[in-house]
Structure formats: C-alpha cells, structure tokens
Coordinates of C-alpha atoms and ligand atoms in Angstrom, one line a residue:
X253 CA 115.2 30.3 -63.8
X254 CA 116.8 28.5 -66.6
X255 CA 114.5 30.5 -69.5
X256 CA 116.0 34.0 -71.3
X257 CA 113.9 36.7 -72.0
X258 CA 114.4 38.2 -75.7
X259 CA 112.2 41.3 -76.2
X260 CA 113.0 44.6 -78.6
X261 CA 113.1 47.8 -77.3
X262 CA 109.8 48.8 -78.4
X263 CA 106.9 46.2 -78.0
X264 CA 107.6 43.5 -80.5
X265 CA 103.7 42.1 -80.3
X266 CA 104.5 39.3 -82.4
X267 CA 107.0 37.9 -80.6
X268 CA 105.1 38.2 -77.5
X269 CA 102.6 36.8 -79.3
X270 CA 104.6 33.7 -79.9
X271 CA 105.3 33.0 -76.0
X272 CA 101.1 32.6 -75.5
X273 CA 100.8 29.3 -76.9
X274 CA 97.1 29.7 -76.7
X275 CA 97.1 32.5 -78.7
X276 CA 97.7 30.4 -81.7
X277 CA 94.0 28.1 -81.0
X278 CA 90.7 28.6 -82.7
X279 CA 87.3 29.3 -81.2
X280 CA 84.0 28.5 -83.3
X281 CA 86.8 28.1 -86.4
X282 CA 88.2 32.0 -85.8
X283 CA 91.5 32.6 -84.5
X284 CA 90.8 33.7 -80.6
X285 CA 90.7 37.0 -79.5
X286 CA 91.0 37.0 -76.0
X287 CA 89.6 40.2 -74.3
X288 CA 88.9 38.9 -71.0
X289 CA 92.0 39.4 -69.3
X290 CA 90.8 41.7 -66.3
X291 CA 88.9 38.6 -65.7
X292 CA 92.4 36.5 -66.1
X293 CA 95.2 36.9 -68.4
X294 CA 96.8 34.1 -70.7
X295 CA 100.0 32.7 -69.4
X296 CA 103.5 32.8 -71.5
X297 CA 105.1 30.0 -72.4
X298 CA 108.0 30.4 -70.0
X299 CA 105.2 30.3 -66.6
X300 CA 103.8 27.2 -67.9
X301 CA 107.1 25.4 -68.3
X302 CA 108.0 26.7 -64.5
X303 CA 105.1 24.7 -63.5
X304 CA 106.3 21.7 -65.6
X305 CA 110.0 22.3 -64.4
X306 CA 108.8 21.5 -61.0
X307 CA 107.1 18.7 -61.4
X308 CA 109.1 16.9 -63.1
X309 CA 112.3 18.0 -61.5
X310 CA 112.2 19.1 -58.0
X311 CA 109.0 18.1 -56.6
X312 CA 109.2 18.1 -52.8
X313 CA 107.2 19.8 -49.9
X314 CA 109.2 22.8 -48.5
X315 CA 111.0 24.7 -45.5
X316 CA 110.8 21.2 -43.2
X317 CA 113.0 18.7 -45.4
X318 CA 116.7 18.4 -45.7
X319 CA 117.2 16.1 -48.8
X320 CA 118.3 18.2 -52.1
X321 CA 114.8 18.3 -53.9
X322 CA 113.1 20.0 -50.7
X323 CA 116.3 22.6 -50.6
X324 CA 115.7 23.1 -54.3
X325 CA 111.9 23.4 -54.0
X326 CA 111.7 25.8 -50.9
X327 CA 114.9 28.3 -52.6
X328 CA 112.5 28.5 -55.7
X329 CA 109.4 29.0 -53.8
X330 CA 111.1 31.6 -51.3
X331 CA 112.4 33.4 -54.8
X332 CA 109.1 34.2 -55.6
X333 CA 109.1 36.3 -52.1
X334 CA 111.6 38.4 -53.3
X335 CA 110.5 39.1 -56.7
X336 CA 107.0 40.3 -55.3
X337 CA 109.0 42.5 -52.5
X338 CA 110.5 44.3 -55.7
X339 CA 107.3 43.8 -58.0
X340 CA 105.7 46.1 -55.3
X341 CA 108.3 48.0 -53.4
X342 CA 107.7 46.3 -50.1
X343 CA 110.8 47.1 -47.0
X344 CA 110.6 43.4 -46.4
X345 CA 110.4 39.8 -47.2
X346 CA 108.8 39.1 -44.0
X347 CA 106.0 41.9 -45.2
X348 CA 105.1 39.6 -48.1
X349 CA 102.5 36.6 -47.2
X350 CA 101.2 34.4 -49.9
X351 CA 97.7 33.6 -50.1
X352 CA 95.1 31.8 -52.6
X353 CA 94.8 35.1 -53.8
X354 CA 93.7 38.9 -53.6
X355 CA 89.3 37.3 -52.1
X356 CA 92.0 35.3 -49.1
X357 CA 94.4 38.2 -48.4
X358 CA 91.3 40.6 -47.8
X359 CA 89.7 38.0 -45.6
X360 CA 92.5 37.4 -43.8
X361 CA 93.0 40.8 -42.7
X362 CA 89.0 41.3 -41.6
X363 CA 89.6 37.9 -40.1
X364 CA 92.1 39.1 -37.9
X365 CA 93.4 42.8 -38.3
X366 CA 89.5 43.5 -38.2
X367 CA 88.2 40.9 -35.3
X368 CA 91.1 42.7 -33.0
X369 CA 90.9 46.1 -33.8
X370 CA 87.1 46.9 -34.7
X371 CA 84.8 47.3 -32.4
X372 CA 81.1 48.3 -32.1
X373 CA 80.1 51.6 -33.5
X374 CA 83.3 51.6 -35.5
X375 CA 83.6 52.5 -38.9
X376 CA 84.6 51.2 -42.1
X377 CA 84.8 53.3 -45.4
X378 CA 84.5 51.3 -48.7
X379 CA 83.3 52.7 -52.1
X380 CA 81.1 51.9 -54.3
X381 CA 82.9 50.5 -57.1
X382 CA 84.4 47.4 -55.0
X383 CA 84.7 44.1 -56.4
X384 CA 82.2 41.9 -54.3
X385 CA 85.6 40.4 -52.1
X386 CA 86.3 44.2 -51.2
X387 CA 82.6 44.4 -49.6
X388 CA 81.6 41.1 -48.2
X389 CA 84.1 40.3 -45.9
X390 CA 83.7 43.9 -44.3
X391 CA 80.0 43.0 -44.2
X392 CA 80.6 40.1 -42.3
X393 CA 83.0 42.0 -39.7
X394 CA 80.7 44.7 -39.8
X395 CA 77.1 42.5 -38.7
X396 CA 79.6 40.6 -36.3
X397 CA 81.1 43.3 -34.6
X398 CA 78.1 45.7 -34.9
X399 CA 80.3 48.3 -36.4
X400 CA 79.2 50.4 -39.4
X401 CA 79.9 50.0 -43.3
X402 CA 79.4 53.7 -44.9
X403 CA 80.3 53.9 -48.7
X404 CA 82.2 56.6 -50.9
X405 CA 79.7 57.5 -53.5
X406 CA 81.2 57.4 -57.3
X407 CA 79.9 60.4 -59.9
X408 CA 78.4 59.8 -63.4
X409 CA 81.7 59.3 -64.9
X410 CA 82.8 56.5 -62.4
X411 CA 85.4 58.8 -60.1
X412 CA 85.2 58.7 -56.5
X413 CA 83.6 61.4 -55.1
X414 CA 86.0 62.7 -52.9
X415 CA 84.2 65.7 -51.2
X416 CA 81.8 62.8 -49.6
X417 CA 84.6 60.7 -49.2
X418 CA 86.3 63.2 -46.9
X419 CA 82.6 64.1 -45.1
X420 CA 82.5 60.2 -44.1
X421 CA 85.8 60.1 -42.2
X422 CA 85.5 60.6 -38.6
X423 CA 87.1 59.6 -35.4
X424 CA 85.5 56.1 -35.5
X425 CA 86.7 55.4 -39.1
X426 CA 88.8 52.7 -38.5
X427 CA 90.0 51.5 -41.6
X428 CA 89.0 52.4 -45.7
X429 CA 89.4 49.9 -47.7
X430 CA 89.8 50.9 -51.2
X431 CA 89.9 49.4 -55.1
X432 CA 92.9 50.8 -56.7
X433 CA 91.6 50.0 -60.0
X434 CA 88.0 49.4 -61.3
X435 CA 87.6 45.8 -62.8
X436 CA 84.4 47.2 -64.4
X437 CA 85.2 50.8 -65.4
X438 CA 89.1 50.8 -65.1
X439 CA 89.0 53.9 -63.5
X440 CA 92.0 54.5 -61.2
X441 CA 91.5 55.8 -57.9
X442 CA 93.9 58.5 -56.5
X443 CA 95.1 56.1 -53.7
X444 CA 97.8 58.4 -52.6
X445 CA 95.1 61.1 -51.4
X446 CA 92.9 58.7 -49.9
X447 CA 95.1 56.8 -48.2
X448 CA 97.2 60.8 -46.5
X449 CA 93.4 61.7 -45.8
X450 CA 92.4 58.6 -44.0
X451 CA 95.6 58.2 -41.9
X452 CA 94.8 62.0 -40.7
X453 CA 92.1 60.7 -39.1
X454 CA 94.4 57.8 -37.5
X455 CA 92.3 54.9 -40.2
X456 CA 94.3 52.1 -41.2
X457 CA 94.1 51.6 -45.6
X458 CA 93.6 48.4 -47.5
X459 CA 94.5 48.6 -51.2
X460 CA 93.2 46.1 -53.3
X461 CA 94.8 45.7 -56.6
X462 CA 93.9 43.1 -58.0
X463 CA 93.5 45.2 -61.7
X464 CA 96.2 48.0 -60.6
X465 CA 99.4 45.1 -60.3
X466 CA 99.2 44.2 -63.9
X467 CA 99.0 48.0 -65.6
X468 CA 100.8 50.2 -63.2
X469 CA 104.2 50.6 -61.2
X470 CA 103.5 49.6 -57.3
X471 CA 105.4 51.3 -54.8
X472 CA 103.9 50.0 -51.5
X473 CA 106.3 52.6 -49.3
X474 CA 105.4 55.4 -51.6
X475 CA 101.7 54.8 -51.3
X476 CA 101.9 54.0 -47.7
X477 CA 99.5 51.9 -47.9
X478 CA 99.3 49.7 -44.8
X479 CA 97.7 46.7 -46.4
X480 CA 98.1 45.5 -50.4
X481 CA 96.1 42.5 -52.1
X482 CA 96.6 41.1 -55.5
X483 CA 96.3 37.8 -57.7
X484 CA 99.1 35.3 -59.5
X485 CA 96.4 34.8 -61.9
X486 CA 96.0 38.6 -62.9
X487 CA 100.0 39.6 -63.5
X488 CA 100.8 36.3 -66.2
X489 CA 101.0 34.0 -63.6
X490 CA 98.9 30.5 -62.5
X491 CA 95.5 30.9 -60.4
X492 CA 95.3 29.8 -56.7
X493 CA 98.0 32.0 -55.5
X494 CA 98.0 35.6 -54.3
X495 CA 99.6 38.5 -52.0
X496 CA 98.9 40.1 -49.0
X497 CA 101.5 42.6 -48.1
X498 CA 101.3 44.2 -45.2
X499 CA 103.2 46.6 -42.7
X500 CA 105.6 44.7 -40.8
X501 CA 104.2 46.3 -37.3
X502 CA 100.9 45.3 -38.4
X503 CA 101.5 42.2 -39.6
X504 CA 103.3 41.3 -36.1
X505 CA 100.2 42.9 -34.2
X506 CA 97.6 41.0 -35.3
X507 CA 96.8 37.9 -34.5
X508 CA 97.1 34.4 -36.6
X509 CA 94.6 33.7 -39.6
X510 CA 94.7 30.1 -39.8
X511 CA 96.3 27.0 -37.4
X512 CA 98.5 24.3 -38.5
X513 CA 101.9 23.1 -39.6
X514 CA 104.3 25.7 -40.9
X515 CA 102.8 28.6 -38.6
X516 CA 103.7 27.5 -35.6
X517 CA 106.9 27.9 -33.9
X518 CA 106.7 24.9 -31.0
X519 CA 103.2 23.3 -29.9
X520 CA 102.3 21.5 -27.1
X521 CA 99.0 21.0 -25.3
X522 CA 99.7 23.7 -23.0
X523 CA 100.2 26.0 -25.5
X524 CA 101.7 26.7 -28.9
X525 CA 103.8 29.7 -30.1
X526 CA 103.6 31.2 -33.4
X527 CA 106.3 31.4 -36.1
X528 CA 108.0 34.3 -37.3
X529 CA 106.7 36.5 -40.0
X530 CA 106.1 36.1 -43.2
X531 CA 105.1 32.0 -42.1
X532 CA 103.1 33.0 -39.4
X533 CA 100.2 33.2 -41.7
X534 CA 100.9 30.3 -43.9
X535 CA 99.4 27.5 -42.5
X536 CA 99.9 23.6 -44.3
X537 CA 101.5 23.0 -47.1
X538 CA 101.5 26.1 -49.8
X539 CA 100.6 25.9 -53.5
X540 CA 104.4 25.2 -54.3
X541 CA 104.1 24.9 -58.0
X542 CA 102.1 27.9 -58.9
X543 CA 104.0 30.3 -56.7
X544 CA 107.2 29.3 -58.0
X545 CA 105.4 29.8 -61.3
X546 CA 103.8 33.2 -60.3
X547 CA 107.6 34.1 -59.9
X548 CA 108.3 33.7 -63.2
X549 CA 105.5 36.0 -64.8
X550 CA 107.0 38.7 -62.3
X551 CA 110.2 38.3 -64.2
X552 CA 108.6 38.0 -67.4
X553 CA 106.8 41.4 -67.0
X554 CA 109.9 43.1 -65.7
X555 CA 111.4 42.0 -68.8
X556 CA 108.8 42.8 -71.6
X557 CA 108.6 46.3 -69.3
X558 CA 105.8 47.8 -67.6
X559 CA 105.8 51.1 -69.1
X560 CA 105.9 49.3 -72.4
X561 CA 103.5 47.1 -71.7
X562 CA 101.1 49.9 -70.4
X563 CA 102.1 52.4 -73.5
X564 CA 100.7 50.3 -75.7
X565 CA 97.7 49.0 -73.5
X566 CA 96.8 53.2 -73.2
X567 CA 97.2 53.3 -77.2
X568 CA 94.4 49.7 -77.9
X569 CA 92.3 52.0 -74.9
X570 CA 91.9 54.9 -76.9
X571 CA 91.9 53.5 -80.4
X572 CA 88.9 51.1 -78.9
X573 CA 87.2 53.8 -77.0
X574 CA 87.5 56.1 -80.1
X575 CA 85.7 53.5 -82.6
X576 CA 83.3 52.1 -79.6
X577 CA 81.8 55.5 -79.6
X578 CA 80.9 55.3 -83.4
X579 CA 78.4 52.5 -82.3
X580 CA 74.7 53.7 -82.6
X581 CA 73.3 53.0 -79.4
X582 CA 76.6 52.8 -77.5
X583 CA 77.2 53.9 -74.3
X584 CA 80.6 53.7 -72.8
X585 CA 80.1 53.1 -68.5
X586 CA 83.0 54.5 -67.0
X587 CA 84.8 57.1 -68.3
X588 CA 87.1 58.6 -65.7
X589 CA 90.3 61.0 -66.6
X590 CA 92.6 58.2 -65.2
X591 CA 91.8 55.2 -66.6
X592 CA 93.5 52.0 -67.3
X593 CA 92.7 49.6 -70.2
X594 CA 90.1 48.3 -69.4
X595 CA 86.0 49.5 -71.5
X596 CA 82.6 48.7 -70.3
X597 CA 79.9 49.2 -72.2
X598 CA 75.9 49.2 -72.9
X599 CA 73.6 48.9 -75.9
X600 CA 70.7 50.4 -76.4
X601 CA 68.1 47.5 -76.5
X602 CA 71.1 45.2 -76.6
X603 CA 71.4 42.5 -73.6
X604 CA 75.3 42.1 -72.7
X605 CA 74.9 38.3 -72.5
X606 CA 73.4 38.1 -76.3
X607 CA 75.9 40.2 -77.5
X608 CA 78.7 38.0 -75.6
X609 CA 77.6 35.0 -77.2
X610 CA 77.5 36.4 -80.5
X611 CA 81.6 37.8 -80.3
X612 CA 82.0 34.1 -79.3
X613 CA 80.8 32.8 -82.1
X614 CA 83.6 34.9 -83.9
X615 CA 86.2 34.0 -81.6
X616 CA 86.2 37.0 -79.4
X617 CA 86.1 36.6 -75.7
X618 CA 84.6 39.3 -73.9
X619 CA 82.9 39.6 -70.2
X620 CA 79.4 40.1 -70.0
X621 CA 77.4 40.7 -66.8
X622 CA 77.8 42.6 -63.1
X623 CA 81.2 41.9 -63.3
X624 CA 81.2 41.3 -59.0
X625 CA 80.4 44.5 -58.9
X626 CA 76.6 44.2 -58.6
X627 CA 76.4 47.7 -56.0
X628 CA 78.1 49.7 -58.6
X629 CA 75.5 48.5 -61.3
X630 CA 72.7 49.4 -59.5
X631 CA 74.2 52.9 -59.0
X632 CA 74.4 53.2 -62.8
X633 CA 71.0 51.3 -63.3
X634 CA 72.2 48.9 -65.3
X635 CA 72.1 45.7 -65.1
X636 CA 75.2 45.1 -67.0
X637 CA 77.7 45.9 -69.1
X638 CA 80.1 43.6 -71.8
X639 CA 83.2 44.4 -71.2
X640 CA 86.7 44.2 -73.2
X641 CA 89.9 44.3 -71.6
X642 CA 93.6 44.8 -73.2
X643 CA 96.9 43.0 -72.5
X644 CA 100.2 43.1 -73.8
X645 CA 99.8 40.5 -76.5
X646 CA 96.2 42.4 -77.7
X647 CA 96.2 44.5 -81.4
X648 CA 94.0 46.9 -83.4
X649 CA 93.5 44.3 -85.6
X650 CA 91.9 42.1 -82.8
X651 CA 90.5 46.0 -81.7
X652 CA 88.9 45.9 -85.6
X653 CA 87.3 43.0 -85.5
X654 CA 85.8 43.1 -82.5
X655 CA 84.1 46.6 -83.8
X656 CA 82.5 44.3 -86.8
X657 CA 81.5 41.8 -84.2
X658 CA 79.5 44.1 -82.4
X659 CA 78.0 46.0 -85.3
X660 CA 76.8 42.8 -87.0
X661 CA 75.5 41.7 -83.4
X662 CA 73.9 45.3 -83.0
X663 CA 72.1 44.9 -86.2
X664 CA 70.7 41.5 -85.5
X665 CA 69.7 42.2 -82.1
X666 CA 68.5 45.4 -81.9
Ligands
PLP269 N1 89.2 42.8 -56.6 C1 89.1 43.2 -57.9 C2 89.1 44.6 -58.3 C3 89.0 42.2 -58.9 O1 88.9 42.5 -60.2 C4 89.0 40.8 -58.5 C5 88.9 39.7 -59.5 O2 88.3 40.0 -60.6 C6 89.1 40.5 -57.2 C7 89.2 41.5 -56.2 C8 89.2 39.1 -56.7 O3 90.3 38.5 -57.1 P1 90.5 36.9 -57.0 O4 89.3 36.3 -57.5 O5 91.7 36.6 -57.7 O6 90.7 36.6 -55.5

C-alpha cells in the first residue's frame, strides 16, 4: 500500500475527519451527521482509493494466472489474509476464509460444520439478543435435522443471564452460538466465560462479531473461540466481503460449503478432490477489489489505534447517554455494565420511525426500527428503538445537536 498514515498521538478528529470524504456533504442543507455506523461505517479516503488503485492498475482474476497483473492482484488480495490473521490473533492464514460477510460465514458453518455434526435431539444454545443471521440459519439446521434451538434469556438491563445460560447446557448441547456485541443495546457479552462453560460440556462456540471487530481488541486464541464471523463493511472497509475464521482442525473436518473453480484440487467425473485450506471454501472468483480494499481499513485502524479509537468512542457513549437521559419521556434500552458505543432508545408516545425522519431532516442519520433483532424486541415489548451509534470520526458537537434534534422532534410529536 502505496498511502501513509499521519495521525497524532491523541485522536486528532479533525484530521480524521478530513480522510471521510463524505463527511464533508450536506443532507436536507445540514452538514451530515452520520450515527448509523453499527449499521455501516463511512469509508476513509485511503480504502476508496484501494478500490480505485485496482481497477485501474492491476485488474486481473487471481491465484490461476501467470502474467504480472494476476501476480500483482492475488499478492494484494492474499495481503488482506494476513492483516485479518493479526487483526484477530488467528495461528494461521489457512484459519482465515473470506466470505460475503459475517450472514455467509455463519451459514457456512450451519451449512456444513452443522449438517455433519448435529444430529436429532441435539442442541443448540443461542441468546436472545442475536442479530436475525445468528438465529435463522440455526433454525433452518435445527427444523432440518430435528434438533433443538433453546435460548439464553437476557435481564432488564440487556446482560445475558448466565445462571440460565449454564442450566441450558447439557450433554446434547452441541454448539452455542453467541453475539459478542449487541447491535441494538451494545452490550458486550462475557465471551470468555461462555465460551470455558460451553467447552466443559464438550459444545463447539460460534462468535459472531460483527459489532465487537470494530470497538474491541480480538484475540481469537485467547478467546478460544472455535468459530469467528465478522463484516469488511463494519471495520472501515467496502461491503460484500467478510471473515470466517475458524480452527484449523475444524475447518479441515468439515466438509466443503460450496463447488466450483478455486476449491477444488483435481476434478474428474469419477471424482474430485478438494483444495487445501483456506481455498477450500472459496468457490469462483472472489470479490478481489473490496478485499484488497478491506485490507486497507485493517491497516488504517491499526494506525489511527484501537484503544484510541475506542477511548474516545467510551467518552461520545457517556457524554450521549448522560444528556439522553435529560429527555422527558426517554428511556434508554440496554444498559448493561459492559457496553460499547453503541445507545438505543424509546419515547414515550414517540414512534422511532417519526423521530428518524425528523433528525433527517437536520442531517442526522440515525437507525430506527427492530434493528434484526425482532426476538429481543419482543422481550422488551417494544416494538422499537432509534438508535445512535459512534465512530471514530463522531463529536460532542454532532452528540449536541442531535440532543436539540430530538427535543424539538419530542415536542412536536408528543
Ligand atoms: N450480527 C450482528 C450483531 C450484526 O450487527 C450484523 C449486521 O448488522 C450481522 C450479524 C450481519 O452482518 P452482515 O449483514 O454484514 O452479514
């Protein structure tokens, strides 16, 4: 990568600022605010010239050519494989697969890790608080292989409840597949225990951290976690690419996701063997540009820092939280001891889609709705919540105005 990285010591906001070009564009005539990034965060400067840089200089399909542009193109693509082996502490290269993203990776494990290993009257434990791609797929394995879904229930403050937790492990659990970090609450789930608890009972663990990448330091070994999802388009980096890391044992276990090019080793029609790991689950031709790209925003977080980067999201968490609460009718959902920057919300009388499209009309982009998480709604009674979530390029001053929004919306809907 051709691009240098010039950040202070401390968080230098404006000049991160400066490397979001979008930051600098207008919604409804207001500068934007952008406080949808658990949804998807902005892209720097630097990842969107990555994508550019390739294709314009060293477009080529990968791996299979010799000429100079497909050498280029597959050393920048397999680049990317290394960075995420450090981003997340992984032993090995070959324990890194890409994906589309963190919805594919946990597919492809109940695709195949579950269709081999689960069987009827087994158990899988999941939690209330999953994103909808942490419970469907396991729904589908489930109804297929006749086994059964139980849930950890989640208390008032949106914590895991793990007394129940440990009552719903048994000898059939065979795997618990767990959020790391709530996209609608932002709590933070104390994977370490869950994951020593379930492998106890001989269950595998799925981590999905989709929201957990982007705010805290991953360290797959020291979790032990024997399966890891996340998304490109979560940590800085382009959509339509993802992770799934997984133990190398595991990953040479189970059987193949998809079949084509790339994943196989030699074919014929009496049979075909399967490539080595990590290709053995990368069928066709991969999202070359946006992994290459997703590369970058690895690097570019490493630079800014991440315990920079997540001092000063905790700070915009409790500076918002603080003023949310002075909000007549406010009710902050979610308010676990570890939390990550990340505030969901209801309004008395208030519907979180009016009050979305009112902050848009000043500029301010916030979530409104179920947030995928329709289960962990209905365990609140809610039907909703509006949500605001922090980055690295966010500020009081965007925190400020975003309080005016919603007591000027408050007073006009309510
Ligand atoms: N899990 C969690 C906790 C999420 O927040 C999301 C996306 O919002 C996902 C899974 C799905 O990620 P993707 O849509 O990138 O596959």
């Amino acid at each position: 990568m051709t691009e240098t990285f010039t950040i202070e010591k401390s968080l230098d906001i404006a000049h991160i600022r400066d490397q979001f070009p979008i930051l600098k564009r207008t919604v409804k005539g207001k500068p934007l605010i952008y406080f949808d990034n658990a949804a998807t965060s902005q892209k720097p400067k630097q990842v969107i010239d990555a994508l550019v840089d390739y294709y314009s200089n060293y477009n080529a399909n990968i791996h299979r050519g010799i000429h100079s542009l497909a050498e280029e193109a597959t050393a920048a693509y397999e680049a990317t494989r290394d960075e995420v082996q450090r981003f997340i502490g992984a032993a090995s290269r070959e324990e890194i697969i890409f994906t589309r993203g963190t919805t594919e990776s946990i597919n492809l494990v109940a695709f195949t890790w579950g269709r081999q290993n689960v069987k009827e009257g087994d158990e899988i434990i999941i939690s209330e608080m999953e994103h909808h791609s942490n419970i469907v797929p396991w729904q589908i394995l489930c109804l297929d292989k006749k086994a059964v879904l139980k849930v950890i229930p989640v208390n008032e403050k949106g914590e895991l409840k793990m007394d129940a937790y440990e009552k719903l492990l048994g000898p059939r659990t065979k795997l618990v597949s767990l959020v790391h970090v709530s996209n609608a609450l932002g709590t933070v789930n104390p994977v370490r225990d869950v994951i020593d608890l379930a492998h106890r009972h001989g269950a595998h663990v799925m981590i999905d951290g989709a929201q957990s990448s982007v705010h805290l330091d991953i360290d797959v070994q020291a979790m032990d976690c024997d399966f890891f999802a996340f998304s490109s388009h979560k940590v800085y980096g382009p959509t339509g690419v993802g992770v799934l890391y997984g133990k190398k044992q595991l990953l040479t276990d189970m059987s193949v996701f998809q079949g084509g090019g790339e994943m196989i080793k030699e074919v014929s029609f009496a049979g075909t063997s399967y490539n080595d790991l990590p290709y053995k689950y990368e069928a066709g031709t991969p999202n070359i540009a946006d992994t290459i790209a997703f590369g970058t925003a690895l690097e570019f977080i490493k630079h800014v820092g991440k315990d920079r980067i997540r001092d000063h999201e905790n700070q915009l968490l409790e500076y918002a939280t603080q003023r949310l609460k002075q909000i007549p009718g406010l009710r902050i959902i979610g308010e676990a001891k570890e939390k990550i920057s990340v505030i969901s919300f209801v309004v008395e009388g208030v519907h979180p889609q009016d009050l979305g499209i009112l902050l848009d009309n000043r500029g301010i982009a916030v979530r409104t709705g179920h947030h995928c998480a329709q289960p962990l709604m209905d365990s609140f009674n809610i039907p909703g919540t509006t949500r605001a979530s922090f980055a690295m390029y966010n500020t009081k001053e965007e925190i400020d105005e975003l309080i005016i929004g919603l007591e000027k919306a408050v007073k006009l809907l309510s």
